[in-house]
Short mmCIF file of C-alpha atoms and ligand atoms in Angstrom, two decimals:
data_model
loop_
_atom_site.label_atom_id
_atom_site.label_comp_id
_atom_site.label_asym_id
_atom_site.label_seq_id
_atom_site.Cartn_x
_atom_site.Cartn_y
_atom_site.Cartn_z
CA UNK C 477 -44.42 9.98 3.74
CA UNK C 478 -44.43 11.58 -0.09
CA UNK C 479 -45.13 8.45 -2.55
CA UNK C 480 -45.63 8.40 -6.00
CA UNK C 481 -47.91 11.03 -7.79
CA UNK C 482 -47.39 13.81 -5.03
CA UNK C 483 -43.73 14.04 -6.10
CA UNK C 484 -42.80 17.94 -7.94
CA UNK C 485 -42.26 15.42 -10.82
CA UNK C 486 -45.20 13.98 -10.49
CA UNK C 487 -47.48 17.41 -10.31
CA UNK C 488 -45.58 19.19 -12.59
CA UNK C 489 -46.67 16.51 -15.49
CA UNK C 490 -49.84 16.31 -14.48
CA UNK C 491 -53.24 18.43 -14.19
CA UNK C 492 -53.81 21.58 -12.76
CA UNK C 493 -55.82 20.49 -9.68
CA UNK C 494 -56.82 22.02 -5.63
CA UNK C 495 -55.59 20.10 -2.56
CA UNK C 496 -52.54 20.05 -3.24
CA UNK C 497 -49.19 19.51 -0.62
CA UNK C 498 -46.05 19.55 -1.01
CA UNK C 499 -43.20 19.50 0.66
CA UNK C 500 -39.29 20.53 -0.18
CA UNK C 501 -36.47 22.90 0.09
CA UNK C 502 -35.74 26.41 -1.16
CA UNK C 503 -33.88 26.74 -4.09
CA UNK C 504 -34.53 30.41 -4.36
CA UNK C 505 -36.82 33.05 -3.37
CA UNK C 506 -38.29 36.89 -5.10
CA UNK C 507 -40.16 38.72 -3.90
CA UNK C 508 -42.17 41.72 -5.83
CA UNK C 509 -44.72 44.47 -4.65
CA UNK C 510 -47.65 42.22 -3.41
CA UNK C 511 -46.42 38.74 -4.02
CA UNK C 512 -43.30 36.55 -3.13
CA UNK C 513 -42.31 33.48 -5.46
CA UNK C 514 -40.69 31.05 -3.99
CA UNK C 515 -38.74 27.81 -6.20
CA UNK C 516 -38.90 24.24 -4.25
CA UNK C 517 -37.15 21.28 -5.09
CA UNK C 518 -38.03 18.19 -3.96
CA UNK C 519 -35.02 16.36 -5.80
CA UNK C 520 -37.67 14.30 -7.76
CA UNK C 521 -37.00 16.08 -11.06
CA UNK C 522 -34.66 20.01 -12.38
CA UNK C 523 -37.48 21.75 -12.12
CA UNK C 524 -38.26 23.49 -9.60
CA UNK C 525 -42.35 24.22 -8.67
CA UNK C 526 -43.42 27.46 -8.70
CA UNK C 527 -44.88 28.37 -5.34
CA UNK C 528 -47.01 31.77 -4.78
CA UNK C 529 -47.84 33.40 -1.89
CA UNK C 530 -49.76 36.45 -1.57
CA UNK C 531 -47.75 38.07 1.51
CA UNK C 532 -51.20 39.60 2.90
CA UNK C 533 -52.75 36.41 3.33
CA UNK C 534 -49.61 34.92 6.11
CA UNK C 535 -48.12 36.19 8.88
CA UNK C 536 -44.92 38.18 8.20
CA UNK C 537 -43.16 36.62 10.82
CA UNK C 538 -43.91 32.40 9.47
CA UNK C 539 -42.94 34.23 5.56
CA UNK C 540 -39.13 36.09 7.34
CA UNK C 541 -38.38 32.22 8.01
CA UNK C 542 -39.29 30.81 4.32
CA UNK C 543 -35.68 31.21 2.70
CA UNK C 544 -32.61 29.61 1.00
CA UNK C 545 -32.18 26.05 2.22
CA UNK C 546 -35.57 26.15 4.52
CA UNK C 547 -37.41 23.03 4.32
CA UNK C 548 -41.09 23.66 3.87
CA UNK C 549 -45.02 22.09 3.97
CA UNK C 550 -47.01 24.35 0.99
CA UNK C 551 -51.12 23.20 1.02
CA UNK C 552 -52.43 25.01 -2.06
CA UNK C 553 -54.56 24.73 -5.37
CA UNK C 554 -52.16 23.56 -9.06
CA UNK C 555 -53.57 26.07 -11.46
CA UNK C 556 -51.88 27.32 -14.64
CA UNK C 557 -48.97 29.71 -14.76
CA UNK C 558 -49.27 33.08 -16.90
CA UNK C 559 -45.05 33.14 -16.55
CA UNK C 560 -43.54 31.67 -19.25
CA UNK C 561 -40.92 28.75 -18.50
CA UNK C 562 -44.21 27.11 -16.63
CA UNK C 563 -46.89 24.88 -17.12
CA UNK C 564 -48.10 24.66 -13.91
CA UNK C 565 -47.85 27.06 -10.33
CA UNK C 566 -48.79 26.37 -6.65
CA UNK C 567 -50.75 29.14 -5.16
CA UNK C 568 -50.54 28.80 -1.41
CA UNK C 569 -52.83 28.62 0.99
CA UNK C 570 -51.15 26.92 4.03
CA UNK C 571 -47.12 27.44 4.28
CA UNK C 572 -44.77 25.39 7.37
CA UNK C 573 -41.74 26.18 7.85
CA UNK C 574 -40.75 21.98 8.51
CA UNK C 575 -36.92 23.46 9.00
CA UNK C 576 -35.45 26.78 9.33
CA UNK C 577 -31.81 27.40 7.55
CA UNK C 578 -30.65 30.84 9.15
CA UNK C 579 -29.45 32.66 5.35
CA UNK C 580 -26.62 34.33 6.95
CA UNK C 581 -24.80 30.93 7.22
CA UNK C 582 -26.13 28.96 4.73
CA UNK C 583 -23.62 27.77 2.27
CA UNK C 584 -25.01 26.98 -0.87
CA UNK C 585 -26.70 30.25 -2.27
CA UNK C 586 -27.38 30.59 -5.72
CA UNK C 587 -24.28 31.32 -7.52
CA UNK C 588 -22.53 29.01 -8.76
CA UNK C 589 -19.77 27.23 -6.37
CA UNK C 590 -17.42 26.04 -8.05
CA UNK C 591 -17.31 22.03 -7.85
CA UNK C 592 -13.83 21.98 -5.62
CA UNK C 593 -16.64 24.15 -2.83
CA UNK C 594 -19.11 22.52 -3.50
CA UNK C 595 -17.19 18.66 -2.27
CA UNK C 596 -16.10 20.44 0.78
CA UNK C 597 -20.52 20.60 1.83
CA UNK C 598 -20.99 16.72 0.65
CA UNK C 599 -23.82 17.21 2.71
CA UNK C 600 -25.52 20.03 1.54
CA UNK C 601 -24.58 19.84 -2.49
CA UNK C 602 -27.16 17.06 -2.73
CA UNK C 603 -29.17 20.05 -3.48
CA UNK C 604 -27.45 21.86 -5.95
CA UNK C 605 -29.08 21.99 -9.79
CA UNK C 606 -25.88 19.20 -10.93
CA UNK C 607 -25.82 16.99 -8.36
CA UNK C 608 -29.21 16.84 -8.22
CA UNK C 609 -29.41 15.39 -12.03
CA UNK C 610 -26.02 13.35 -11.80
CA UNK C 611 -28.14 11.24 -8.53
CA UNK C 612 -30.74 10.41 -10.30
CA UNK C 613 -28.97 9.76 -13.81
CA UNK C 614 -26.67 7.32 -11.40
CA UNK C 615 -30.38 5.79 -10.09
CA UNK C 616 -31.03 5.18 -13.65
CA UNK C 617 -28.08 3.81 -14.83
CA UNK C 618 -27.73 1.27 -12.03
CA UNK C 619 -31.22 0.51 -12.39
CA UNK C 620 -31.07 0.55 -16.51
CA UNK C 621 -27.98 -2.32 -15.72
CA UNK C 622 -29.59 -4.24 -13.47
CA UNK C 623 -32.53 -4.45 -15.66
CA UNK C 624 -30.78 -5.26 -19.16
CA UNK C 625 -28.87 -8.43 -17.56
CA UNK C 626 -32.42 -9.36 -15.50
CA UNK C 627 -33.73 -9.60 -18.92
CA UNK C 628 -30.82 -11.09 -20.58
CA UNK C 629 -30.60 -14.06 -17.85
CA UNK C 630 -27.88 -13.10 -16.46
CA UNK C 631 -27.63 -14.55 -12.63
CA UNK C 632 -26.05 -11.47 -9.84
CA UNK C 633 -23.29 -12.31 -7.84
CA UNK C 634 -22.31 -11.02 -4.70
CA UNK C 635 -18.87 -11.15 -4.75
CA UNK C 636 -16.75 -10.96 -1.39
CA UNK C 637 -15.94 -7.13 -0.58
CA UNK C 638 -12.95 -8.72 1.54
CA UNK C 639 -10.99 -11.04 0.06
CA UNK C 640 -7.95 -12.82 1.33
CA UNK C 641 -6.43 -13.93 -2.03
CA UNK C 642 -3.56 -11.13 -3.33
CA UNK C 643 -4.11 -12.67 -6.67
CA UNK C 644 -6.63 -10.21 -8.29
CA UNK C 645 -3.29 -8.61 -9.20
CA UNK C 646 -5.62 -5.09 -11.10
CA UNK C 647 -3.95 -2.70 -8.63
CA UNK C 648 -2.97 -2.15 -4.75
CA UNK C 649 -4.93 -3.08 -2.34
CA UNK C 650 -6.01 -1.68 1.32
CA UNK C 651 -5.91 -4.41 4.03
CA UNK C 652 -8.66 -5.60 6.72
CA UNK C 653 -7.41 -5.86 10.03
CA UNK C 654 -8.03 -5.90 13.07
CA UNK C 655 -4.64 -6.78 15.14
CA UNK C 656 -3.48 -3.97 17.34
CA UNK C 657 -1.20 -1.91 15.33
CA UNK C 658 0.66 -0.35 18.43
CA UNK C 659 1.57 -4.14 19.16
CA UNK C 660 1.39 -6.24 16.35
CA UNK C 661 2.73 -9.84 16.65
CA UNK C 662 5.48 -11.02 15.44
CA UNK C 663 6.33 -14.56 14.44
CA UNK C 664 9.07 -16.32 16.76
CA UNK C 665 10.71 -18.73 14.79
CA UNK C 666 11.29 -19.91 11.68
CA UNK C 667 11.92 -17.89 8.20
CA UNK C 668 9.46 -15.36 9.09
CA UNK C 669 10.88 -14.44 12.02
CA UNK C 670 10.20 -11.11 13.27
CA UNK C 671 7.33 -10.80 10.11
CA UNK C 672 3.85 -9.66 11.38
CA UNK C 673 1.95 -12.86 13.03
CA UNK C 674 -1.52 -12.61 10.35
CA UNK C 675 -1.91 -16.64 12.27
CA UNK C 676 -3.48 -14.55 14.59
CA UNK C 677 -5.25 -12.09 12.85
CA UNK C 678 -9.21 -12.11 12.17
CA UNK C 679 -9.15 -14.52 9.10
CA UNK C 680 -5.53 -15.91 10.68
CA UNK C 681 -4.02 -14.53 7.11
CA UNK C 682 -3.57 -10.79 5.48
CA UNK C 683 -6.83 -9.40 4.23
CA UNK C 684 -7.68 -6.87 2.33
CA UNK C 685 -10.79 -4.82 0.57
CA UNK C 686 -11.03 -6.61 -3.46
CA UNK C 687 -9.88 -5.08 -6.00
CA UNK C 688 -11.93 -6.96 -8.60
CA UNK C 689 -15.20 -9.35 -8.68
CA UNK C 690 -13.99 -11.37 -12.24
CA UNK C 691 -11.75 -14.44 -10.51
CA UNK C 692 -14.88 -15.06 -8.25
CA UNK C 693 -17.85 -14.30 -10.73
CA UNK C 694 -15.90 -16.92 -13.03
CA UNK C 695 -17.20 -19.63 -10.00
CA UNK C 696 -20.03 -19.05 -10.91
CA UNK C 697 -20.05 -19.14 -14.49
CA UNK C 698 -18.72 -21.91 -14.77
CA UNK C 699 -22.04 -23.32 -12.86
CA UNK C 700 -24.50 -20.51 -14.22
CA UNK C 701 -23.37 -19.84 -17.67
CA UNK C 702 -24.13 -16.15 -17.31
CA UNK C 703 -23.40 -14.11 -14.85
CA UNK C 704 -22.78 -10.44 -13.68
CA UNK C 705 -21.24 -8.63 -10.50
CA UNK C 706 -22.05 -4.71 -9.56
CA UNK C 707 -20.75 -3.73 -5.91
CA UNK C 708 -17.35 -1.30 -4.67
CA UNK C 709 -14.27 -2.60 -5.30
CA UNK C 710 -11.60 -0.61 -3.70
CA UNK C 711 -7.68 0.55 -4.73
CA UNK C 712 -5.13 1.86 -2.58
CA UNK C 713 -3.44 3.67 -5.93
CA UNK C 714 -2.20 6.86 -4.92
CA UNK C 715 -2.76 8.22 -7.90
CA UNK C 716 -5.17 12.14 -7.30
CA UNK C 717 -6.21 12.15 -10.85
CA UNK C 718 -9.78 12.82 -11.79
CA UNK C 719 -10.59 9.85 -13.43
CA UNK C 720 -9.56 7.70 -9.49
CA UNK C 721 -11.28 6.97 -6.80
CA UNK C 722 -10.36 4.98 -3.76
CA UNK C 723 -13.29 3.71 -3.72
CA UNK C 724 -15.63 2.65 -6.91
CA UNK C 725 -17.80 0.87 -8.23
CA UNK C 726 -17.57 -2.07 -10.69
CA UNK C 727 -19.66 -4.23 -13.27
CA UNK C 728 -18.33 -7.56 -13.97
CA UNK C 729 -20.26 -9.90 -16.56
CA UNK C 730 -19.11 -13.14 -17.54
CA UNK C 731 -20.01 -15.41 -19.91
CA UNK C 732 -19.62 -19.70 -20.04
CA UNK C 733 -19.86 -21.06 -23.68
CA UNK C 734 -18.57 -17.14 -24.53
CA UNK C 735 -15.24 -16.48 -27.24
CA UNK C 736 -13.89 -13.15 -28.23
CA UNK C 737 -16.60 -12.28 -31.13
CA UNK C 738 -19.65 -12.93 -28.22
CA UNK C 739 -18.00 -11.08 -26.12
CA UNK C 740 -17.23 -7.44 -28.18
CA UNK C 741 -21.31 -7.90 -29.53
CA UNK C 742 -22.53 -8.70 -26.04
CA UNK C 743 -20.88 -5.34 -25.24
CA UNK C 744 -21.40 -2.82 -27.32
CA UNK C 745 -25.33 -4.04 -27.29
CA UNK C 746 -25.21 -3.76 -23.27
CA UNK C 747 -23.81 -0.09 -23.36
CA UNK C 748 -26.19 0.71 -26.24
CA UNK C 749 -29.64 -0.88 -24.16
CA UNK C 750 -28.10 1.47 -20.60
CA UNK C 751 -27.63 4.78 -22.63
CA UNK C 752 -30.23 4.52 -24.72
CA UNK C 753 -33.10 3.20 -21.72
CA UNK C 754 -31.26 6.43 -19.46
CA UNK C 755 -32.20 8.75 -21.83
CA UNK C 756 -35.08 7.65 -22.08
CA UNK C 757 -36.05 8.48 -18.39
CA UNK C 758 -33.82 10.91 -17.04
CA UNK C 759 -33.52 13.01 -20.46
CA UNK C 760 -34.59 16.43 -18.72
CA UNK C 761 -31.35 16.21 -16.75
CA UNK C 762 -29.50 15.64 -19.46
CA UNK C 763 -30.87 18.13 -21.03
CA UNK C 764 -29.30 20.54 -18.50
CA UNK C 765 -25.31 18.33 -18.09
CA UNK C 766 -24.69 19.16 -22.47
CA UNK C 767 -26.44 22.92 -21.36
CA UNK C 768 -24.29 23.78 -18.12
CA UNK C 769 -21.53 20.98 -17.90
CA UNK C 770 -20.73 19.93 -22.19
CA UNK C 771 -22.86 20.68 -25.17
CA UNK C 772 -21.90 17.60 -26.74
CA UNK C 773 -22.99 15.13 -24.01
CA UNK C 774 -26.49 14.46 -26.01
CA UNK C 775 -24.52 14.02 -29.57
CA UNK C 776 -22.14 11.23 -28.17
CA UNK C 777 -24.62 9.50 -26.70
CA UNK C 778 -26.73 9.51 -29.76
CA UNK C 779 -23.69 8.60 -31.63
CA UNK C 780 -23.04 5.45 -29.58
CA UNK C 781 -26.30 3.71 -29.11
CA UNK C 782 -26.73 5.03 -33.54
CA UNK C 783 -23.11 3.77 -34.95
CA UNK C 784 -22.01 0.65 -34.96
CA UNK C 785 -18.85 -0.08 -33.25
CA UNK C 786 -15.28 -0.85 -35.18
CA UNK C 787 -13.44 -3.65 -35.02
CA UNK C 788 -9.67 -3.31 -34.91
CA UNK C 789 -6.86 -5.34 -33.69
CA UNK C 790 -4.11 -3.26 -32.13
CA UNK C 791 -2.16 -4.34 -34.08
CA UNK C 792 -3.22 -2.38 -36.83
CA UNK C 793 -4.27 0.31 -34.84
CA UNK C 794 -0.53 0.92 -33.62
CA UNK C 795 -0.20 1.20 -37.29
CA UNK C 796 -2.71 3.91 -37.85
CA UNK C 797 -1.13 6.22 -35.03
CA UNK C 798 2.45 5.35 -36.65
CA UNK C 799 1.12 6.91 -39.71
CA UNK C 800 -0.78 9.50 -37.80
CA UNK C 801 1.55 12.43 -38.32
CA UNK C 802 0.30 13.40 -34.99
CA UNK C 803 3.20 13.99 -32.16
CA UNK C 804 2.46 11.87 -29.01
CA UNK C 805 2.71 12.66 -25.53
CA UNK C 806 3.79 8.66 -25.26
CA UNK C 807 5.80 7.42 -28.20
CA UNK C 808 3.60 4.67 -29.78
CA UNK C 809 5.66 1.24 -30.86
CA UNK C 810 3.93 -1.75 -30.96
CA UNK C 811 4.05 -3.48 -27.98
CA UNK C 812 3.53 -0.78 -25.60
CA UNK C 813 0.09 0.02 -24.08
CA UNK C 814 -2.11 2.29 -25.93
CA UNK C 815 -2.89 5.98 -23.70
CA UNK C 816 -5.92 7.64 -23.92
CA UNK C 817 -4.01 10.13 -26.11
CA UNK C 818 -3.95 6.75 -28.98
CA UNK C 819 -7.56 6.16 -27.84
CA UNK C 820 -9.25 9.99 -28.38
CA UNK C 821 -7.10 9.89 -30.80
CA UNK C 822 -8.58 6.23 -32.66
CA UNK C 823 -11.80 7.07 -31.75
CA UNK C 824 -12.55 10.72 -32.48
CA UNK C 825 -10.77 11.41 -35.48
CA UNK C 826 -9.93 8.17 -37.13
CA UNK C 827 -13.29 6.60 -36.58
CA UNK C 828 -15.41 8.99 -35.29
CA UNK C 829 -17.32 6.43 -33.41
CA UNK C 830 -16.32 3.68 -30.66
CA UNK C 831 -13.18 1.39 -31.31
CA UNK C 832 -13.34 -1.92 -30.53
CA UNK C 833 -9.84 -3.02 -30.09
CA UNK C 834 -8.64 -6.37 -29.48
CA UNK C 835 -5.50 -9.31 -29.67
CA UNK C 836 -3.44 -6.76 -27.42
CA UNK C 837 0.64 -7.89 -26.98
CA UNK C 838 0.22 -10.52 -23.80
CA UNK C 839 3.35 -8.95 -21.66
CA UNK C 840 0.72 -5.59 -21.46
CA UNK C 841 -2.24 -7.81 -20.28
CA UNK C 842 -3.07 -9.31 -17.55
CA UNK C 843 -2.12 -13.67 -16.68
CA UNK C 844 -5.43 -15.31 -17.65
CA UNK C 845 -6.76 -13.57 -21.12
CA UNK C 846 -6.63 -16.54 -23.45
CA UNK C 847 -3.31 -16.61 -25.36
CA UNK C 848 -3.67 -16.74 -29.36
CA UNK C 849 -1.36 -19.22 -31.50
CA UNK C 850 0.51 -16.50 -32.64
CA UNK C 851 2.75 -17.17 -29.22
CA UNK C 852 2.32 -12.92 -29.16
CA UNK C 853 -0.96 -11.39 -28.29
CA UNK C 854 -3.79 -12.67 -26.34
CA UNK C 855 -7.78 -12.23 -26.67
CA UNK C 856 -8.56 -9.17 -25.18
CA UNK C 857 -10.78 -6.49 -26.14
CA UNK C 858 -10.95 -2.71 -25.06
CA UNK C 859 -14.08 -0.71 -25.66
CA UNK C 860 -12.79 3.18 -26.80
CA UNK C 861 -15.32 5.78 -26.92
CA UNK C 862 -15.23 8.99 -27.95
CA UNK C 863 -14.28 12.37 -25.94
CA UNK C 864 -12.62 9.20 -22.65
CA UNK C 865 -10.94 6.54 -24.15
CA UNK C 866 -11.35 3.43 -22.44
CA UNK C 867 -14.72 2.64 -21.14
CA UNK C 868 -14.43 -1.10 -20.54
CA UNK C 869 -11.83 -3.39 -21.01
CA UNK C 870 -12.64 -7.59 -21.57
CA UNK C 871 -11.32 -10.58 -22.43
CA UNK C 872 -12.54 -14.69 -23.45
CA UNK C 873 -10.26 -15.61 -20.34
CA UNK C 874 -7.64 -19.12 -20.54
CA UNK C 875 -9.48 -21.78 -20.04
CA UNK C 876 -6.52 -24.89 -20.50
CA UNK C 877 -5.17 -26.29 -17.47
CA UNK C 878 -1.35 -26.48 -18.37
CA UNK C 879 -1.51 -23.21 -20.49
CA UNK C 880 -2.37 -21.01 -17.53
CA UNK C 881 -0.52 -22.69 -15.17
CA UNK C 882 2.50 -21.31 -18.22
CA UNK C 883 1.66 -18.12 -17.75
CA UNK C 884 1.03 -17.59 -13.77
CA UNK C 885 4.64 -19.22 -13.39
CA UNK C 886 5.74 -16.95 -16.54
CA UNK C 887 4.84 -13.59 -14.71
CA UNK C 888 6.38 -14.37 -11.42
CA UNK C 889 3.16 -15.50 -9.69
CA UNK C 890 2.40 -18.15 -6.93
CA UNK C 891 0.52 -21.16 -8.71
CA UNK C 892 -0.69 -22.15 -4.97
CA UNK C 893 -2.44 -19.02 -4.51
CA UNK C 894 -4.61 -19.69 -7.67
CA UNK C 895 -5.23 -23.52 -6.64
CA UNK C 896 -9.04 -22.93 -6.85
CA UNK C 897 -8.76 -20.96 -10.08
CA UNK C 898 -6.57 -23.79 -11.49
CA UNK C 899 -8.91 -26.42 -10.27
CA UNK C 900 -12.01 -24.41 -12.76
CA UNK C 901 -9.53 -25.93 -15.51
CA UNK C 902 -9.29 -29.34 -14.07
CA UNK C 903 -13.24 -30.40 -13.51
CA UNK C 904 -15.45 -29.03 -16.44
CA UNK C 905 -14.23 -26.51 -17.39
CA UNK C 906 -15.16 -23.89 -20.46
CA UNK C 907 -14.40 -21.11 -22.64
CA UNK C 908 -15.57 -18.05 -21.26
CA UNK C 909 -15.53 -14.28 -21.39
CA UNK C 910 -16.19 -11.71 -19.80
CA UNK C 911 -14.98 -7.92 -19.36
CA UNK C 912 -14.81 -4.91 -16.66
CA UNK C 913 -16.66 -1.76 -17.19
CA UNK C 914 -16.17 0.69 -13.75
CA UNK C 915 -19.17 2.39 -13.19
CA UNK C 916 -18.44 6.38 -12.11
CA UNK C 917 -16.64 6.20 -15.82
CA UNK C 918 -19.56 5.92 -17.31
CA UNK C 919 -21.19 8.20 -14.85
CA UNK C 920 -18.41 10.89 -16.52
CA UNK C 921 -19.61 10.01 -19.96
CA UNK C 922 -23.05 9.81 -19.22
CA UNK C 923 -22.92 13.33 -17.49
CA UNK C 924 -20.05 15.33 -19.28
CA UNK C 925 -18.77 16.18 -15.72
CA UNK C 926 -15.27 16.54 -15.67
CA UNK C 927 -14.17 14.94 -11.88
CA UNK C 928 -15.36 11.03 -10.79
CA UNK C 929 -14.78 12.54 -7.34
CA UNK C 930 -18.46 14.58 -8.53
CA UNK C 931 -20.55 11.49 -9.38
CA UNK C 932 -20.33 9.34 -6.82
CA UNK C 933 -22.29 10.46 -3.79
CA UNK C 934 -18.92 10.33 -1.17
CA UNK C 935 -15.88 10.94 -2.65
CA UNK C 936 -13.32 8.47 -1.07
CA UNK C 937 -10.25 9.04 -2.10
CA UNK C 938 -6.12 10.57 -0.78
CA UNK C 939 -6.58 12.10 2.50
CA UNK C 940 -10.43 12.42 2.16
CA UNK C 941 -12.54 10.60 3.46
CA UNK C 942 -15.59 12.91 4.98
CA UNK C 943 -18.61 12.12 5.01
P1 ATP D 1473 -6.79 2.68 -15.37
O1 ATP D 1473 -5.23 2.61 -15.97
O2 ATP D 1473 -7.69 4.26 -15.42
O3 ATP D 1473 -6.06 3.08 -14.06
P2 ATP D 1473 -7.09 0.11 -14.65
O4 ATP D 1473 -6.42 -0.04 -16.23
O5 ATP D 1473 -6.43 -0.19 -13.52
O6 ATP D 1473 -7.87 1.70 -15.11
P3 ATP D 1473 -8.63 -2.10 -14.76
O7 ATP D 1473 -8.14 -2.79 -13.43
O8 ATP D 1473 -9.09 -2.87 -15.87
O9 ATP D 1473 -8.88 -0.52 -14.64
O10 ATP D 1473 -10.04 -1.88 -14.02
C1 ATP D 1473 -11.23 -2.13 -14.73
C2 ATP D 1473 -12.28 -0.65 -15.12
O11 ATP D 1473 -12.46 0.15 -13.35
C3 ATP D 1473 -11.57 0.77 -15.56
O12 ATP D 1473 -12.07 0.27 -17.15
C4 ATP D 1473 -12.02 1.46 -15.10
O13 ATP D 1473 -13.64 1.90 -15.69
C5 ATP D 1473 -12.23 1.40 -13.77
N1 ATP D 1473 -11.60 1.74 -12.55
C6 ATP D 1473 -9.86 1.30 -12.51
N2 ATP D 1473 -9.68 2.00 -11.18
C7 ATP D 1473 -10.45 2.84 -11.02
C8 ATP D 1473 -9.90 3.95 -9.61
N3 ATP D 1473 -9.58 3.84 -9.25
N4 ATP D 1473 -11.47 4.68 -9.96
C9 ATP D 1473 -12.43 4.23 -10.47
N5 ATP D 1473 -12.58 3.84 -11.57
C10 ATP D 1473 -11.79 2.93 -11.80
MG1 MG D 1474 -5.29 1.90 -12.75
#
């Protein structure tokens, strides 16, 4: 195996030396009169290692097999390179072809491919420059998130992927069942007669893939104070958009003894810390995105890290939008939800930095958000960012048992399904708050990539579950 110190990344940031062995996949090969240049990449960094081969010293048949896509091992001397653009190159002494790649059929050629085409070759797109950078940034971001919470003393909760409560209310759910779809058992008697008998199913009742870990995270916050979840979530929404996946990852911190103010400041601190860390750790990948994908990436990220987020109420936001003189696709009025165009106007035109909007109308927000005394709004907060709009959605939770019970009934929900959620408000309840952040949405933000299918290793969307 390749150990630290021997990745191409490590070699390129070190000194010249002899007897170096590298393994990797050939990006390109260029032949001139008596020298052959191979660009080799092992996924450790955006830069390729230039391997210099003198054909005179090698078997011609062996060299013919060193083609784009082939996997090779090279031993040689790492020397300073006379060419511009790189400090070091590897002068080959031994070359071994580990795995050939027939150039006539290898799908990944040097010329730029469309993202759509690359999606169709999900098993090979990982070797392209763009996806190399995407997945290095993804790793760095995930690590940054875990480190941040760990350093803040948070407990990491693994909330369940399969859930039997259909009460999360965040979106359409995928069913999980072992019933024979061709021979579904039916209820024989009573009011449920003729309906599917889930009593015979694996869990004895209908079960689903989770859409959020928040409600379970709240259980843990009321025992461990500060907790977070970071795991896969699923939504069977048939929305084929560049921003929606059927399977995506979500980060949901939940904090006891935390009000909406604390929640806002913590969200800001969190975003700044993780972005700064990725900027530090993946500087050359982010430069790649800035150059090739979206030239505002670095500037927007610096702006997030260096600005003090603006705080406004929903009511103030509506007033700003109403007097903006803009024509909106979605009309603005008090009581309607903010759309992406409104969020972008506020962050890009009015404040030119991230904005946290608080106190949304209760009708457009979830039942668990804490009611304000005005009877009209709830303690919700959304963090809006330039270029993308909403990036974090959070709230202070309703910790008063009777108020929560009222909200549940008012929204036409069945209190019986929420028995444990309600009991948490009966036994040692405490003010608490949290937020949710879609990991892939944040990835879009960091990379400037335009389609959410291109920031997750294996996208699941309506009609697509290949690889
Ligand atoms: P949207 O309005 O974009 O559909 P939502 O209001 O349904 O989002 P929430 O239920 O608040 O989203 O989920 C929390 C976060 O999860 C969102 O802010 C977003 O970052 C992310 N998210 C929601 N749905 C998806 C999805 N289908 N694919 C990827 N990320 C998602
Ligand atoms: Mg949605």
